[in-house]
Amino acid sequence: MRAKITYLVTAAVLVFYFVLVGSRGVLLIQNGTLLTVTFGVAVLILPLIGIWFLWKNTQFVQRANRLAAELDAEGGLPVDELVRTPSGRIDRDSADRVFARRKEEAEDSPDDWRCWFRLAVAYQDARDTPRARKAMQRAIALHAGRPVSI
């Protein structure tokens, strides 16, 4: 729940920022000189890119959450078997062992979105966020029946 609140607050702040920047771009365009119109258009492009990025990330999170809910209903969510330090952080060696097992499962069943979902969780536990995101994108694509690029 805390993550959802943080995400919503961050998204709201970004939307406010996009509106603020966009209004400045409109003011620059209304000024009417070649230089200010050029800057105004450039300033308007930035919020558009930001809104697109925010939208794509929101879609990714929603799809990943749907997969998690489906996997939970099936009883297939990965069990937290990781060793933690006294401060609560995941022990790196423990995460690496679980990751090796999850990677082998995904290699044995490359078309099973469930294996890729669990691999994404293992990547995240091993603090490899870019690969976790790629594995989750693959799980989402497999679940949707879309072709998957290797």
PDB file of C-alpha atoms in Angstrom:
ATOM      1  CA  MET A   1       0.000   0.000   0.000  1.00  0.00           C
ATOM      2  CA  ARG A   2       2.861   2.341   0.823  1.00  0.00           C
ATOM      3  CA  ALA A   3       4.306   1.857  -2.669  1.00  0.00           C
ATOM      4  CA  LYS A   4       0.954   2.745  -4.267  1.00  0.00           C
ATOM      5  CA  ILE A   5       0.671   5.938  -2.247  1.00  0.00           C
ATOM      6  CA  THR A   6       4.236   6.914  -3.115  1.00  0.00           C
ATOM      7  CA  TYR A   7       3.574   6.223  -6.792  1.00  0.00           C
ATOM      8  CA  LEU A   8       0.355   8.266  -6.793  1.00  0.00           C
ATOM      9  CA  VAL A   9       1.989  11.213  -5.008  1.00  0.00           C
ATOM     10  CA  THR A  10       4.934  11.140  -7.405  1.00  0.00           C
ATOM     11  CA  ALA A  11       2.610  10.936 -10.413  1.00  0.00           C
ATOM     12  CA  ALA A  12       0.533  13.864  -9.115  1.00  0.00           C
ATOM     13  CA  VAL A  13       3.648  15.986  -8.591  1.00  0.00           C
ATOM     14  CA  LEU A  14       4.865  15.126 -12.103  1.00  0.00           C
ATOM     15  CA  VAL A  15       1.512  16.015 -13.662  1.00  0.00           C
ATOM     16  CA  PHE A  16       1.550  19.349 -11.790  1.00  0.00           C
ATOM     17  CA  TYR A  17       5.081  19.949 -13.085  1.00  0.00           C
ATOM     18  CA  PHE A  18       4.040  19.050 -16.647  1.00  0.00           C
ATOM     19  CA  VAL A  19       1.153  21.539 -16.495  1.00  0.00           C
ATOM     20  CA  LEU A  20       3.437  24.230 -15.098  1.00  0.00           C
ATOM     21  CA  VAL A  21       6.102  23.684 -17.762  1.00  0.00           C
ATOM     22  CA  GLY A  22       3.476  23.407 -20.496  1.00  0.00           C
ATOM     23  CA  SER A  23       1.949  26.746 -19.503  1.00  0.00           C
ATOM     24  CA  ARG A  24       5.383  28.346 -19.754  1.00  0.00           C
ATOM     25  CA  GLY A  25       5.788  26.881 -23.230  1.00  0.00           C
ATOM     26  CA  VAL A  26       2.439  28.356 -24.276  1.00  0.00           C
ATOM     27  CA  LEU A  27       3.486  31.759 -22.910  1.00  0.00           C
ATOM     28  CA  LEU A  28       6.698  31.586 -24.909  1.00  0.00           C
ATOM     29  CA  ILE A  29       4.775  30.737 -28.073  1.00  0.00           C
ATOM     30  CA  GLN A  30       2.308  33.583 -27.462  1.00  0.00           C
ATOM     31  CA  ASN A  31       5.219  36.026 -27.313  1.00  0.00           C
ATOM     32  CA  GLY A  32       5.484  35.515 -31.072  1.00  0.00           C
ATOM     33  CA  THR A  33       9.157  35.995 -31.929  1.00  0.00           C
ATOM     34  CA  LEU A  34      11.009  33.268 -33.800  1.00  0.00           C
ATOM     35  CA  LEU A  35      13.256  32.571 -30.824  1.00  0.00           C
ATOM     36  CA  THR A  36      10.489  32.381 -28.206  1.00  0.00           C
ATOM     37  CA  VAL A  37       8.247  30.259 -30.443  1.00  0.00           C
ATOM     38  CA  THR A  38      11.132  27.842 -31.003  1.00  0.00           C
ATOM     39  CA  PHE A  39      11.838  27.651 -27.274  1.00  0.00           C
ATOM     40  CA  GLY A  40       8.110  27.351 -26.553  1.00  0.00           C
ATOM     41  CA  VAL A  41       7.749  24.354 -28.845  1.00  0.00           C
ATOM     42  CA  ALA A  42      10.843  22.763 -27.294  1.00  0.00           C
ATOM     43  CA  VAL A  43       9.463  23.375 -23.807  1.00  0.00           C
ATOM     44  CA  LEU A  44       6.113  21.792 -24.793  1.00  0.00           C
ATOM     45  CA  ILE A  45       7.855  18.668 -26.049  1.00  0.00           C
ATOM     46  CA  LEU A  46       9.327  17.911 -22.607  1.00  0.00           C
ATOM     47  CA  PRO A  47       5.970  17.502 -20.803  1.00  0.00           C
ATOM     48  CA  LEU A  48       4.678  15.375 -23.682  1.00  0.00           C
ATOM     49  CA  ILE A  49       7.622  13.017 -23.305  1.00  0.00           C
ATOM     50  CA  GLY A  50       7.108  12.991 -19.539  1.00  0.00           C
ATOM     51  CA  ILE A  51       3.395  12.207 -19.835  1.00  0.00           C
ATOM     52  CA  TRP A  52       4.148   9.390 -22.285  1.00  0.00           C
ATOM     53  CA  PHE A  53       6.799   7.972 -19.933  1.00  0.00           C
ATOM     54  CA  LEU A  54       4.464   8.195 -16.932  1.00  0.00           C
ATOM     55  CA  TRP A  55       1.656   6.511 -18.899  1.00  0.00           C
ATOM     56  CA  LYS A  56       3.890   3.626 -20.046  1.00  0.00           C
ATOM     57  CA  ASN A  57       5.180   3.054 -16.515  1.00  0.00           C
ATOM     58  CA  THR A  58       1.648   3.102 -15.115  1.00  0.00           C
ATOM     59  CA  GLN A  59       0.566   0.523 -17.694  1.00  0.00           C
ATOM     60  CA  PHE A  60       3.577  -1.651 -16.823  1.00  0.00           C
ATOM     61  CA  VAL A  61       2.799  -1.534 -13.100  1.00  0.00           C
ATOM     62  CA  GLN A  62      -0.898  -2.307 -13.658  1.00  0.00           C
ATOM     63  CA  ARG A  63      -0.104  -5.287 -15.885  1.00  0.00           C
ATOM     64  CA  ALA A  64       2.518  -6.625 -13.483  1.00  0.00           C
ATOM     65  CA  ASN A  65       0.053  -6.284 -10.590  1.00  0.00           C
ATOM     66  CA  ARG A  66      -2.591  -8.205 -12.583  1.00  0.00           C
ATOM     67  CA  LEU A  67      -0.093 -11.017 -13.153  1.00  0.00           C
ATOM     68  CA  ALA A  68       0.782 -11.027  -9.461  1.00  0.00           C
ATOM     69  CA  ALA A  69      -2.897 -11.243  -8.505  1.00  0.00           C
ATOM     70  CA  GLU A  70      -3.485 -14.097 -10.943  1.00  0.00           C
ATOM     71  CA  LEU A  71      -0.410 -15.955  -9.753  1.00  0.00           C
ATOM     72  CA  ASP A  72      -1.465 -15.402  -6.140  1.00  0.00           C
ATOM     73  CA  ALA A  73      -4.936 -16.819  -6.880  1.00  0.00           C
ATOM     74  CA  GLU A  74      -3.232 -19.909  -8.336  1.00  0.00           C
ATOM     75  CA  GLY A  75      -0.955 -20.194  -5.307  1.00  0.00           C
ATOM     76  CA  GLY A  76       2.100 -19.719  -7.509  1.00  0.00           C
ATOM     77  CA  LEU A  77       3.703 -16.603  -6.067  1.00  0.00           C
ATOM     78  CA  PRO A  78       7.328 -17.183  -5.126  1.00  0.00           C
ATOM     79  CA  VAL A  79       7.818 -18.000  -1.471  1.00  0.00           C
ATOM     80  CA  ASP A  80      10.124 -15.634   0.402  1.00  0.00           C
ATOM     81  CA  GLU A  81      12.950 -18.010   1.279  1.00  0.00           C
ATOM     82  CA  LEU A  82      15.679 -15.394   1.346  1.00  0.00           C
ATOM     83  CA  VAL A  83      18.117 -14.988   4.194  1.00  0.00           C
ATOM     84  CA  ARG A  84      18.161 -11.454   5.552  1.00  0.00           C
ATOM     85  CA  THR A  85      20.761  -9.488   7.437  1.00  0.00           C
ATOM     86  CA  PRO A  86      19.940  -8.230  10.955  1.00  0.00           C
ATOM     87  CA  SER A  87      18.950  -4.903   9.410  1.00  0.00           C
ATOM     88  CA  GLY A  88      16.424  -6.657   7.141  1.00  0.00           C
ATOM     89  CA  ARG A  89      18.295  -6.432   3.848  1.00  0.00           C
ATOM     90  CA  ILE A  90      18.394  -9.444   1.578  1.00  0.00           C
ATOM     91  CA  ASP A  91      21.620 -11.429   1.779  1.00  0.00           C
ATOM     92  CA  ARG A  92      23.278 -11.289  -1.635  1.00  0.00           C
ATOM     93  CA  ASP A  93      24.415 -14.947  -1.655  1.00  0.00           C
ATOM     94  CA  SER A  94      20.913 -16.082  -0.752  1.00  0.00           C
ATOM     95  CA  ALA A  95      19.413 -13.976  -3.557  1.00  0.00           C
ATOM     96  CA  ASP A  96      21.961 -15.387  -6.011  1.00  0.00           C
ATOM     97  CA  ARG A  97      21.039 -18.986  -5.084  1.00  0.00           C
ATOM     98  CA  VAL A  98      17.323 -18.334  -5.564  1.00  0.00           C
ATOM     99  CA  PHE A  99      18.059 -16.462  -8.785  1.00  0.00           C
ATOM    100  CA  ALA A 100      20.012 -19.423 -10.215  1.00  0.00           C
ATOM    101  CA  ARG A 101      17.064 -21.717  -9.519  1.00  0.00           C
ATOM    102  CA  ARG A 102      14.541 -19.293 -11.050  1.00  0.00           C
ATOM    103  CA  LYS A 103      16.726 -18.779 -14.122  1.00  0.00           C
ATOM    104  CA  GLU A 104      16.917 -22.526 -14.657  1.00  0.00           C
ATOM    105  CA  GLU A 105      13.102 -22.764 -14.385  1.00  0.00           C
ATOM    106  CA  ALA A 106      12.685 -20.025 -17.003  1.00  0.00           C
ATOM    107  CA  GLU A 107      15.169 -21.717 -19.320  1.00  0.00           C
ATOM    108  CA  ASP A 108      13.331 -25.040 -18.940  1.00  0.00           C
ATOM    109  CA  SER A 109       9.932 -23.415 -19.665  1.00  0.00           C
ATOM    110  CA  PRO A 110      10.653 -20.385 -21.869  1.00  0.00           C
ATOM    111  CA  ASP A 111       6.987 -19.931 -22.850  1.00  0.00           C
ATOM    112  CA  ASP A 112       5.563 -19.957 -19.310  1.00  0.00           C
ATOM    113  CA  TRP A 113       4.832 -16.442 -18.074  1.00  0.00           C
ATOM    114  CA  ARG A 114       4.755 -17.710 -14.482  1.00  0.00           C
ATOM    115  CA  CYS A 115       8.431 -18.712 -14.633  1.00  0.00           C
ATOM    116  CA  TRP A 116       9.358 -15.333 -16.092  1.00  0.00           C
ATOM    117  CA  PHE A 117       7.371 -13.534 -13.392  1.00  0.00           C
ATOM    118  CA  ARG A 118       9.235 -15.450 -10.674  1.00  0.00           C
ATOM    119  CA  LEU A 119      12.536 -14.760 -12.481  1.00  0.00           C
ATOM    120  CA  ALA A 120      11.712 -11.038 -12.483  1.00  0.00           C
ATOM    121  CA  VAL A 121      11.175 -11.179  -8.718  1.00  0.00           C
ATOM    122  CA  ALA A 122      14.491 -13.001  -8.314  1.00  0.00           C
ATOM    123  CA  TYR A 123      16.277 -10.372 -10.414  1.00  0.00           C
ATOM    124  CA  GLN A 124      14.763  -7.643  -8.237  1.00  0.00           C
ATOM    125  CA  ASP A 125      15.835  -9.464  -5.069  1.00  0.00           C
ATOM    126  CA  ALA A 126      19.346  -9.685  -6.518  1.00  0.00           C
ATOM    127  CA  ARG A 127      19.204  -5.894  -7.079  1.00  0.00           C
ATOM    128  CA  ASP A 128      19.284  -6.121 -10.869  1.00  0.00           C
ATOM    129  CA  THR A 129      16.384  -3.813 -11.711  1.00  0.00           C
ATOM    130  CA  PRO A 130      16.951  -3.489 -15.492  1.00  0.00           C
ATOM    131  CA  ARG A 131      16.893  -7.257 -15.976  1.00  0.00           C
ATOM    132  CA  ALA A 132      13.961  -7.575 -13.573  1.00  0.00           C
ATOM    133  CA  ARG A 133      12.005  -5.150 -15.730  1.00  0.00           C
ATOM    134  CA  LYS A 134      12.903  -7.017 -18.933  1.00  0.00           C
ATOM    135  CA  ALA A 135      11.882 -10.357 -17.410  1.00  0.00           C
ATOM    136  CA  MET A 136       8.576  -8.846 -16.234  1.00  0.00           C
ATOM    137  CA  GLN A 137       7.971  -7.368 -19.692  1.00  0.00           C
ATOM    138  CA  ARG A 138       8.509 -10.832 -21.123  1.00  0.00           C
ATOM    139  CA  ALA A 139       6.074 -12.340 -18.607  1.00  0.00           C
ATOM    140  CA  ILE A 140       3.477  -9.706 -19.531  1.00  0.00           C
ATOM    141  CA  ALA A 141       3.950 -10.364 -23.260  1.00  0.00           C
ATOM    142  CA  LEU A 142       3.704 -14.134 -22.812  1.00  0.00           C
ATOM    143  CA  HIS A 143       0.566 -13.759 -20.691  1.00  0.00           C
ATOM    144  CA  ALA A 144      -1.022 -11.547 -23.341  1.00  0.00           C
ATOM    145  CA  GLY A 145      -0.049 -13.967 -26.109  1.00  0.00           C
ATOM    146  CA  ARG A 146       2.102 -11.402 -27.868  1.00  0.00           C
ATOM    147  CA  PRO A 147       5.314 -12.391 -29.657  1.00  0.00           C
ATOM    148  CA  VAL A 148       8.383 -12.119 -27.467  1.00  0.00           C
ATOM    149  CA  SER A 149      11.712 -10.817 -28.701  1.00  0.00           C
ATOM    150  CA  ILE A 150      14.769 -12.559 -27.346  1.00  0.00           C
TER     151      ILE A 150
END
